[in-house]
Amino acid sequence: MTCPKTLRNGPCGGVREGGWCEVKPEMQCIWVKAYDRSVSLPLPKVWKAHFNELRPPVDMQLQGTSSWINLVTKRDQQVPAGWIVENRKH
Amino acid sequence: MSVLREKLENSNDAVFTAEFASITGGGMASVQKNSARLAPWFDAVNATDNPAAHAHTSNTATAIAMAMHGLEPIMQIVCRDKNRLAIQSDMLGAALHGITNISLLTGDDVTAGDEPEARRVFDIDSIQAINIARAMTNGKTLSGRTIRPAPDFYLGAVENAAAAPFDYRILRALKKYRAGAKFLQLQICFYPDRLEAFCKGVAKIAPDLKLLPTVVLVKSAKGLGFMNDKVAGIDVPATILTRVQSASDQSNEAYKVALELASHALTLPGVRGLHVTDFRHDESINDFMSDLGRTPKWQIT
């Protein structure tokens, strides 16, 4: 994760002309890069759709722990009781 | 029900919102003076939250002061300075004072302001904040505690139609809508073609999302240059800069540019009104609104 604002749900509104980072102008916005790749790379559709999913707030208790172990134990899927994602149709 | 919500949800009337000048000193007299300028023209006005990463009177205190002076506030909350607890307490504090229009933003980075050495927070992002706010309207805090009665928020957000990646901005608007945003105040945009593509795209995939593009009133090419150089996410094309720079009356030319952008924005699909940011701080806001065909709610003396 190299977004200086540690954003998890896409690029902020501060992206500079040409797709450069607001905070570090010498760096391309990581979300611009990720979006371009999600479009251009030959990935399965289901992976591409992940880009638009609403990701929950980061659990700061997991800082410094192994993401692999958290993945296997599904600890990384735990969210606060009030984090409710509605599947609103449009 | 807030006027903003009533008008956007239950009428086809165009809605006009504005930005309240941030308060540092000046006390209630400055609030009164600002409110008197804006009240005749605008349905609701943004109470900002440390705009451009400069410390000012807090969003909640500003919103309360505005309400005391007859303006309907849209209270902004940005994610730069507050963690998830503080953001929820901002919302509960707003609800306590009857402030229901809440707009949730990521916020400029601390490096945009005058205290770049500060710690940036960004514990949650704007879309997560919207989702938390929507859950609060169903009576739950993020941790799952019950709020009774549940606050009756009317939720909004901001999106930048002029920033890369352009196609994705439409999907991001949809993401905000799905999280609970009912209206979007768009970032200042000097590219009519980008704004048009964005509005058309959003109108197609989220037709219920109400769009309020922003137009900025400035006095000179210097003002435009400042935004181009200093304000995150705003690019002023050279054609517009040169046009204003080479005009014999820069103030008038900058005004004309704003009027042209506003008139175009109002014709776009999904657009339900305009958000006006006034950096001229003179009487021209009255001319601007009149030139857009608006009539004041009462006679200005």
Short mmCIF file of C-alpha atoms in Angstrom, two decimals:
data_model
loop_
_atom_site.label_atom_id
_atom_site.label_comp_id
_atom_site.label_asym_id
_atom_site.label_seq_id
_atom_site.Cartn_x
_atom_site.Cartn_y
_atom_site.Cartn_z
CA MET A 1 0.00 0.00 0.00
CA THR A 2 1.72 3.12 -1.18
CA CYS A 3 -1.16 5.59 -1.12
CA PRO A 4 0.10 8.32 1.28
CA LYS A 5 -3.48 8.80 2.48
CA THR A 6 -3.85 5.02 2.99
CA LEU A 7 -7.10 5.07 1.03
CA ARG A 8 -8.83 1.75 0.44
CA ASN A 9 -11.69 2.63 -1.87
CA GLY A 10 -10.14 4.27 -4.88
CA PRO A 11 -8.28 7.48 -5.68
CA CYS A 12 -8.96 10.72 -3.82
CA GLY A 13 -10.04 13.89 -5.58
CA GLY A 14 -6.57 15.36 -5.35
CA VAL A 15 -5.05 13.43 -8.24
CA ARG A 16 -3.00 15.81 -10.35
CA GLU A 17 -3.33 16.36 -14.08
CA GLY A 18 -1.69 13.40 -15.78
CA GLY A 19 -2.51 11.03 -12.90
CA TRP A 20 0.16 12.12 -10.40
CA CYS A 21 -0.19 11.84 -6.63
CA GLU A 22 -1.40 14.87 -4.68
CA VAL A 23 0.98 14.24 -1.77
CA LYS A 24 4.01 13.01 -3.70
CA PRO A 25 3.87 14.75 -7.08
CA GLU A 26 6.77 12.70 -8.41
CA MET A 27 4.80 9.45 -7.93
CA GLN A 28 1.98 8.21 -10.13
CA CYS A 29 -1.25 7.79 -8.12
CA ILE A 30 -1.31 4.16 -7.05
CA TRP A 31 -5.07 4.00 -7.64
CA VAL A 32 -4.74 5.37 -11.17
CA LYS A 33 -2.14 2.67 -11.81
CA ALA A 34 -4.32 -0.01 -10.22
CA TYR A 35 -7.39 1.05 -12.19
CA ASP A 36 -5.51 1.09 -15.50
CA ARG A 37 -4.21 -2.39 -14.79
CA SER A 38 -7.64 -3.67 -13.75
CA VAL A 39 -8.86 -2.59 -17.18
CA SER A 40 -5.89 -3.60 -19.32
CA LEU A 41 -4.70 -6.87 -17.79
CA PRO A 42 -6.40 -10.09 -18.92
CA LEU A 43 -7.82 -10.90 -15.49
CA PRO A 44 -10.90 -13.01 -14.66
CA LYS A 45 -14.04 -10.85 -14.55
CA VAL A 46 -14.63 -11.65 -10.89
CA TRP A 47 -11.21 -10.22 -10.00
CA LYS A 48 -11.87 -7.09 -12.03
CA ALA A 49 -15.16 -6.60 -10.19
CA HIS A 50 -13.26 -6.60 -6.87
CA PHE A 51 -12.04 -3.15 -7.75
CA ASN A 52 -15.50 -1.69 -7.17
CA GLU A 53 -16.23 -3.47 -3.90
CA LEU A 54 -16.61 -1.42 -0.74
CA ARG A 55 -13.66 -2.29 1.48
CA PRO A 56 -14.19 -1.96 5.25
CA PRO A 57 -12.15 0.22 7.60
CA VAL A 58 -8.72 -1.22 8.34
CA ASP A 59 -8.44 -3.12 11.63
CA MET A 60 -5.49 -1.38 13.28
CA GLN A 61 -5.16 -4.24 15.77
CA LEU A 62 -3.68 -6.30 12.96
CA GLN A 63 -0.75 -3.95 12.38
CA GLY A 64 2.48 -5.91 12.61
CA THR A 65 0.80 -9.32 12.38
CA SER A 66 1.13 -11.82 9.54
CA SER A 67 -1.33 -11.13 6.73
CA TRP A 68 -0.93 -14.74 5.55
CA ILE A 69 -2.00 -16.16 8.90
CA ASN A 70 -4.86 -13.64 9.07
CA LEU A 71 -5.93 -14.76 5.61
CA VAL A 72 -5.90 -18.46 6.48
CA THR A 73 -7.69 -17.99 9.81
CA LYS A 74 -10.07 -15.45 8.19
CA ARG A 75 -9.22 -13.04 10.97
CA ASP A 76 -8.83 -10.42 8.24
CA GLN A 77 -12.50 -10.77 7.33
CA GLN A 78 -13.77 -9.70 10.74
CA VAL A 79 -15.52 -6.33 10.68
CA PRO A 80 -17.17 -4.27 13.45
CA ALA A 81 -20.78 -5.22 14.25
CA GLY A 82 -22.09 -1.96 12.84
CA TRP A 83 -20.30 -2.29 9.49
CA ILE A 84 -23.23 -3.20 7.29
CA VAL A 85 -22.92 -3.15 3.52
CA GLU A 86 -26.21 -2.82 1.70
CA ASN A 87 -26.45 -4.23 -1.78
CA ARG A 88 -28.28 -1.28 -3.20
CA LYS A 89 -29.53 -1.78 -6.70
CA HIS A 90 -29.29 1.14 -9.05
CA MET B 1 -36.96 17.76 6.80
CA SER B 2 -34.12 19.91 5.49
CA VAL B 3 -34.88 22.28 2.61
CA LEU B 4 -32.04 20.68 0.68
CA ARG B 5 -33.53 17.24 1.02
CA GLU B 6 -37.08 18.41 0.37
CA LYS B 7 -36.07 20.21 -2.81
CA LEU B 8 -33.74 17.55 -4.17
CA GLU B 9 -35.94 14.58 -3.36
CA ASN B 10 -39.48 15.95 -3.68
CA SER B 11 -39.30 18.63 -6.35
CA ASN B 12 -37.72 19.40 -9.68
CA ASP B 13 -36.55 22.84 -8.58
CA ALA B 14 -32.94 23.72 -9.20
CA VAL B 15 -30.96 23.79 -5.97
CA PHE B 16 -28.18 26.25 -5.24
CA THR B 17 -25.63 25.75 -2.51
CA ALA B 18 -22.61 27.81 -1.53
CA GLU B 19 -19.48 27.65 0.56
CA PHE B 20 -19.36 29.49 3.87
CA ALA B 21 -16.12 31.45 4.24
CA SER B 22 -14.11 29.79 7.00
CA ILE B 23 -14.11 31.57 10.34
CA THR B 24 -10.90 32.22 12.22
CA GLY B 25 -11.48 35.52 13.97
CA GLY B 26 -14.21 38.08 13.63
CA GLY B 27 -16.65 36.38 15.95
CA MET B 28 -20.37 36.17 15.37
CA ALA B 29 -20.29 39.50 13.50
CA SER B 30 -18.45 37.82 10.64
CA VAL B 31 -20.94 34.93 10.67
CA GLN B 32 -23.79 37.40 10.52
CA LYS B 33 -22.22 39.35 7.65
CA ASN B 34 -21.52 36.21 5.60
CA SER B 35 -24.94 34.76 6.27
CA ALA B 36 -26.65 37.96 5.13
CA ARG B 37 -24.84 37.79 1.77
CA LEU B 38 -25.73 34.17 1.09
CA ALA B 39 -29.15 33.68 2.69
CA PRO B 40 -31.24 35.37 -0.05
CA TRP B 41 -29.88 33.13 -2.78
CA PHE B 42 -28.96 29.73 -1.44
CA ASP B 43 -30.92 26.71 -0.25
CA ALA B 44 -28.08 25.38 1.89
CA VAL B 45 -24.49 26.35 2.61
CA ASN B 46 -21.43 24.23 3.38
CA ALA B 47 -19.86 24.45 6.82
CA THR B 48 -16.34 23.35 5.97
CA ASP B 49 -13.98 21.22 8.04
CA ASN B 50 -10.49 22.76 8.07
CA PRO B 51 -10.51 23.49 4.32
CA ALA B 52 -7.23 23.13 2.45
CA ALA B 53 -5.73 21.71 5.65
CA HIS B 54 -5.76 25.03 7.51
CA ALA B 55 -7.14 25.13 11.06
CA HIS B 56 -10.34 27.18 11.41
CA THR B 57 -13.43 27.22 13.61
CA SER B 58 -14.67 23.63 13.74
CA ASN B 59 -17.24 22.29 11.30
CA THR B 60 -19.85 21.68 14.02
CA ALA B 61 -19.45 25.09 15.66
CA THR B 62 -19.63 26.78 12.25
CA ALA B 63 -22.74 24.82 11.27
CA ILE B 64 -24.49 25.76 14.52
CA ALA B 65 -23.55 29.43 14.11
CA MET B 66 -24.83 29.40 10.53
CA ALA B 67 -28.14 27.84 11.59
CA MET B 68 -28.47 30.56 14.27
CA HIS B 69 -28.19 33.13 11.48
CA GLY B 70 -30.81 31.60 9.23
CA LEU B 71 -28.72 29.44 6.90
CA GLU B 72 -29.30 25.75 6.40
CA PRO B 73 -25.90 24.11 6.87
CA ILE B 74 -24.43 21.19 5.00
CA MET B 75 -21.85 20.06 7.51
CA GLN B 76 -18.71 18.70 5.91
CA ILE B 77 -16.60 16.13 7.67
CA VAL B 78 -13.17 15.27 6.30
CA CYS B 79 -11.13 12.19 7.12
CA ARG B 80 -7.73 13.91 7.39
CA ASP B 81 -7.90 15.15 10.99
CA LYS B 82 -10.19 12.68 12.75
CA ASN B 83 -10.31 8.97 13.34
CA ARG B 84 -13.49 6.88 13.17
CA LEU B 85 -14.51 7.76 16.74
CA ALA B 86 -14.16 11.50 16.18
CA ILE B 87 -16.02 11.31 12.86
CA GLN B 88 -18.94 9.51 14.49
CA SER B 89 -18.99 12.00 17.35
CA ASP B 90 -19.07 14.86 14.80
CA MET B 91 -22.14 13.25 13.28
CA LEU B 92 -23.84 12.67 16.63
CA GLY B 93 -23.02 16.25 17.64
CA ALA B 94 -24.57 17.52 14.43
CA ALA B 95 -27.69 15.43 15.06
CA LEU B 96 -27.93 16.81 18.58
CA HIS B 97 -28.19 20.31 17.14
CA GLY B 98 -30.66 19.36 14.42
CA ILE B 99 -28.07 19.48 11.63
CA THR B 100 -28.99 16.72 9.20
CA ASN B 101 -27.21 17.54 5.93
CA ILE B 102 -23.84 15.86 6.19
CA SER B 103 -21.23 15.72 3.44
CA LEU B 104 -18.31 13.32 3.83
CA LEU B 105 -14.97 13.93 2.16
CA THR B 106 -11.51 12.43 2.16
CA GLY B 107 -9.97 15.88 2.48
CA ASP B 108 -6.81 17.51 1.16
CA ASP B 109 -3.58 16.15 2.55
CA VAL B 110 -1.84 17.98 5.41
CA THR B 111 0.88 18.99 2.94
CA ALA B 112 -1.68 21.26 1.22
CA GLY B 113 -1.95 23.40 4.35
CA ASP B 114 0.14 25.59 6.61
CA GLU B 115 0.99 22.82 9.07
CA PRO B 116 2.52 20.15 6.85
CA GLU B 117 4.36 18.70 9.85
CA ALA B 118 1.04 17.49 11.32
CA ARG B 119 0.13 13.80 11.50
CA ARG B 120 -2.35 12.85 8.80
CA VAL B 121 -5.09 10.58 10.11
CA PHE B 122 -7.15 9.02 7.26
CA ASP B 123 -8.21 6.23 9.64
CA ILE B 124 -11.21 5.71 7.35
CA ASP B 125 -11.89 7.05 3.86
CA SER B 126 -14.84 9.06 2.62
CA ILE B 127 -16.76 6.07 1.28
CA GLN B 128 -16.34 4.14 4.52
CA ALA B 129 -17.49 7.28 6.38
CA ILE B 130 -20.61 7.47 4.20
CA ASN B 131 -21.39 3.82 4.89
CA ILE B 132 -20.95 4.36 8.64
CA ALA B 133 -23.22 7.43 8.49
CA ARG B 134 -25.88 5.45 6.64
CA ALA B 135 -25.74 2.72 9.28
CA MET B 136 -26.20 5.44 11.91
CA THR B 137 -29.43 6.50 10.21
CA ASN B 138 -30.52 2.91 10.81
CA GLY B 139 -29.68 3.32 14.49
CA LYS B 140 -26.24 1.73 14.77
CA THR B 141 -22.78 3.04 15.53
CA LEU B 142 -19.86 1.36 13.80
CA SER B 143 -19.33 -0.86 16.83
CA GLY B 144 -22.99 -1.90 16.71
CA ARG B 145 -24.30 0.17 19.64
CA THR B 146 -27.90 1.31 19.30
CA ILE B 147 -28.69 4.99 18.71
CA ARG B 148 -32.26 5.85 19.59
CA PRO B 149 -33.80 7.74 17.94
CA ALA B 150 -31.64 7.19 14.89
CA PRO B 151 -30.33 10.44 13.37
CA ASP B 152 -32.12 11.45 10.20
CA PHE B 153 -29.11 12.38 8.08
CA TYR B 154 -29.31 13.46 4.48
CA LEU B 155 -25.96 12.31 3.19
CA GLY B 156 -23.79 13.79 0.52
CA ALA B 157 -20.27 13.56 -0.80
CA VAL B 158 -17.90 15.15 -3.26
CA GLU B 159 -16.39 13.80 -6.45
CA ASN B 160 -13.85 15.25 -8.86
CA ALA B 161 -15.04 14.81 -12.45
CA ALA B 162 -11.88 16.41 -13.79
CA ALA B 163 -9.28 14.12 -12.18
CA ALA B 164 -7.87 10.85 -13.48
CA PRO B 165 -8.91 8.09 -13.89
CA PHE B 166 -11.90 9.68 -15.66
CA ASP B 167 -13.91 6.51 -16.35
CA TYR B 168 -13.46 5.36 -12.79
CA ARG B 169 -14.80 8.62 -11.31
CA ILE B 170 -18.25 7.52 -12.51
CA LEU B 171 -17.89 4.16 -10.77
CA ARG B 172 -16.63 5.90 -7.65
CA ALA B 173 -19.73 8.10 -7.66
CA LEU B 174 -21.79 4.92 -7.87
CA LYS B 175 -19.82 3.48 -4.97
CA LYS B 176 -20.64 6.56 -2.88
CA TYR B 177 -24.29 6.31 -3.89
CA ARG B 178 -24.44 2.65 -2.89
CA ALA B 179 -22.81 3.48 0.43
CA GLY B 180 -25.57 6.02 1.13
CA ALA B 181 -24.83 9.36 -0.55
CA LYS B 182 -27.89 11.04 -2.05
CA PHE B 183 -26.16 14.06 -3.55
CA LEU B 184 -22.72 14.93 -4.85
CA GLN B 185 -21.21 18.39 -4.85
CA LEU B 186 -18.61 18.16 -7.57
CA GLN B 187 -15.14 19.64 -7.34
CA ILE B 188 -14.54 22.83 -9.34
CA CYS B 189 -14.09 21.78 -12.96
CA PHE B 190 -12.74 23.88 -15.80
CA TYR B 191 -13.17 21.16 -18.40
CA PRO B 192 -16.77 21.18 -19.68
CA ASP B 193 -16.14 18.02 -21.71
CA ARG B 194 -14.98 16.06 -18.65
CA LEU B 195 -17.90 17.30 -16.58
CA GLU B 196 -20.31 16.35 -19.33
CA ALA B 197 -18.89 12.82 -19.69
CA PHE B 198 -19.05 12.36 -15.92
CA CYS B 199 -22.63 13.61 -15.53
CA LYS B 200 -23.86 11.53 -18.47
CA GLY B 201 -22.17 8.45 -17.06
CA VAL B 202 -23.56 8.95 -13.56
CA ALA B 203 -27.06 9.72 -14.85
CA LYS B 204 -26.96 6.37 -16.63
CA ILE B 205 -25.84 4.14 -13.74
CA ALA B 206 -27.12 6.09 -10.70
CA PRO B 207 -30.05 8.19 -11.95
CA ASP B 208 -31.23 8.98 -8.41
CA LEU B 209 -27.93 10.57 -7.40
CA LYS B 210 -28.32 14.34 -7.44
CA LEU B 211 -25.38 16.23 -8.93
CA LEU B 212 -24.36 19.76 -8.00
CA PRO B 213 -21.33 20.86 -10.05
CA THR B 214 -19.23 23.64 -8.53
CA VAL B 215 -18.45 26.95 -10.14
CA VAL B 216 -15.90 29.30 -8.63
CA LEU B 217 -16.00 33.09 -8.78
CA VAL B 218 -12.58 34.73 -8.92
CA LYS B 219 -11.44 38.22 -9.84
CA SER B 220 -8.36 37.69 -11.93
CA ALA B 221 -6.00 35.40 -13.79
CA LYS B 222 -3.93 35.39 -10.61
CA GLY B 223 -6.83 33.81 -8.74
CA LEU B 224 -7.14 31.13 -11.39
CA GLY B 225 -3.38 30.60 -11.35
CA PHE B 226 -3.45 30.15 -7.58
CA MET B 227 -6.06 27.41 -7.88
CA ASN B 228 -4.13 25.76 -10.67
CA ASP B 229 -0.89 25.74 -8.64
CA LYS B 230 -2.09 25.33 -5.08
CA VAL B 231 -5.44 23.57 -4.91
CA ALA B 232 -5.30 19.80 -5.01
CA GLY B 233 -7.14 18.22 -7.91
CA ILE B 234 -7.88 21.43 -9.81
CA ASP B 235 -6.32 22.10 -13.18
CA VAL B 236 -7.06 25.28 -15.08
CA PRO B 237 -6.46 24.84 -18.82
CA ALA B 238 -4.04 27.29 -20.46
CA THR B 239 -6.80 28.49 -22.82
CA ILE B 240 -8.85 29.82 -19.90
CA LEU B 241 -5.82 31.27 -18.10
CA THR B 242 -4.68 33.09 -21.25
CA ARG B 243 -8.18 34.30 -22.01
CA VAL B 244 -8.51 35.98 -18.61
CA GLN B 245 -4.89 37.14 -18.54
CA SER B 246 -5.10 38.93 -21.88
CA ALA B 247 -8.46 40.58 -21.22
CA SER B 248 -8.52 44.35 -20.64
CA ASP B 249 -10.93 43.77 -17.74
CA GLN B 250 -9.75 40.58 -16.02
CA SER B 251 -12.44 40.70 -13.39
CA ASN B 252 -15.20 40.85 -15.97
CA GLU B 253 -13.63 38.12 -18.09
CA ALA B 254 -13.22 35.78 -15.12
CA TYR B 255 -16.87 36.42 -14.30
CA LYS B 256 -17.88 35.56 -17.87
CA VAL B 257 -15.91 32.31 -17.75
CA ALA B 258 -17.72 31.31 -14.54
CA LEU B 259 -21.10 32.16 -16.06
CA GLU B 260 -20.37 30.12 -19.18
CA LEU B 261 -19.25 27.10 -17.13
CA ALA B 262 -22.32 27.41 -14.89
CA SER B 263 -24.76 27.71 -17.79
CA HIS B 264 -23.26 24.64 -19.44
CA ALA B 265 -23.24 22.61 -16.22
CA LEU B 266 -26.93 23.30 -15.62
CA THR B 267 -27.86 21.67 -18.94
CA LEU B 268 -26.23 18.33 -18.12
CA PRO B 269 -28.12 15.13 -17.22
CA GLY B 270 -28.33 14.34 -13.52
CA VAL B 271 -27.50 17.94 -12.60
CA ARG B 272 -30.02 19.36 -10.13
CA GLY B 273 -28.39 22.69 -9.41
CA LEU B 274 -25.07 24.31 -8.67
CA HIS B 275 -22.62 24.77 -5.87
CA VAL B 276 -21.03 28.24 -5.89
CA THR B 277 -17.68 29.06 -4.34
CA ASP B 278 -17.12 32.79 -4.13
CA PHE B 279 -13.56 34.07 -3.87
CA ARG B 280 -14.51 37.53 -5.14
CA HIS B 281 -16.19 38.46 -1.88
CA ASP B 282 -18.03 41.36 -3.48
CA GLU B 283 -21.50 42.16 -4.76
CA SER B 284 -21.00 40.12 -7.93
CA ILE B 285 -22.57 37.06 -6.31
CA ASN B 286 -25.88 38.90 -6.67
CA ASP B 287 -25.23 39.58 -10.36
CA PHE B 288 -24.13 36.01 -10.88
CA MET B 289 -27.28 34.52 -9.42
CA SER B 290 -29.46 37.03 -11.28
CA ASP B 291 -27.66 36.25 -14.55
CA LEU B 292 -28.46 32.58 -13.95
CA GLY B 293 -32.11 33.54 -13.82
CA ARG B 294 -32.54 33.27 -10.07
CA THR B 295 -34.57 35.62 -7.95
CA PRO B 296 -33.62 36.27 -4.33
CA LYS B 297 -35.85 34.90 -1.58
CA TRP B 298 -36.25 38.47 -0.42
CA GLN B 299 -35.23 41.91 -1.61
CA ILE B 300 -31.60 42.76 -0.92
CA THR B 301 -31.13 46.25 0.41
#
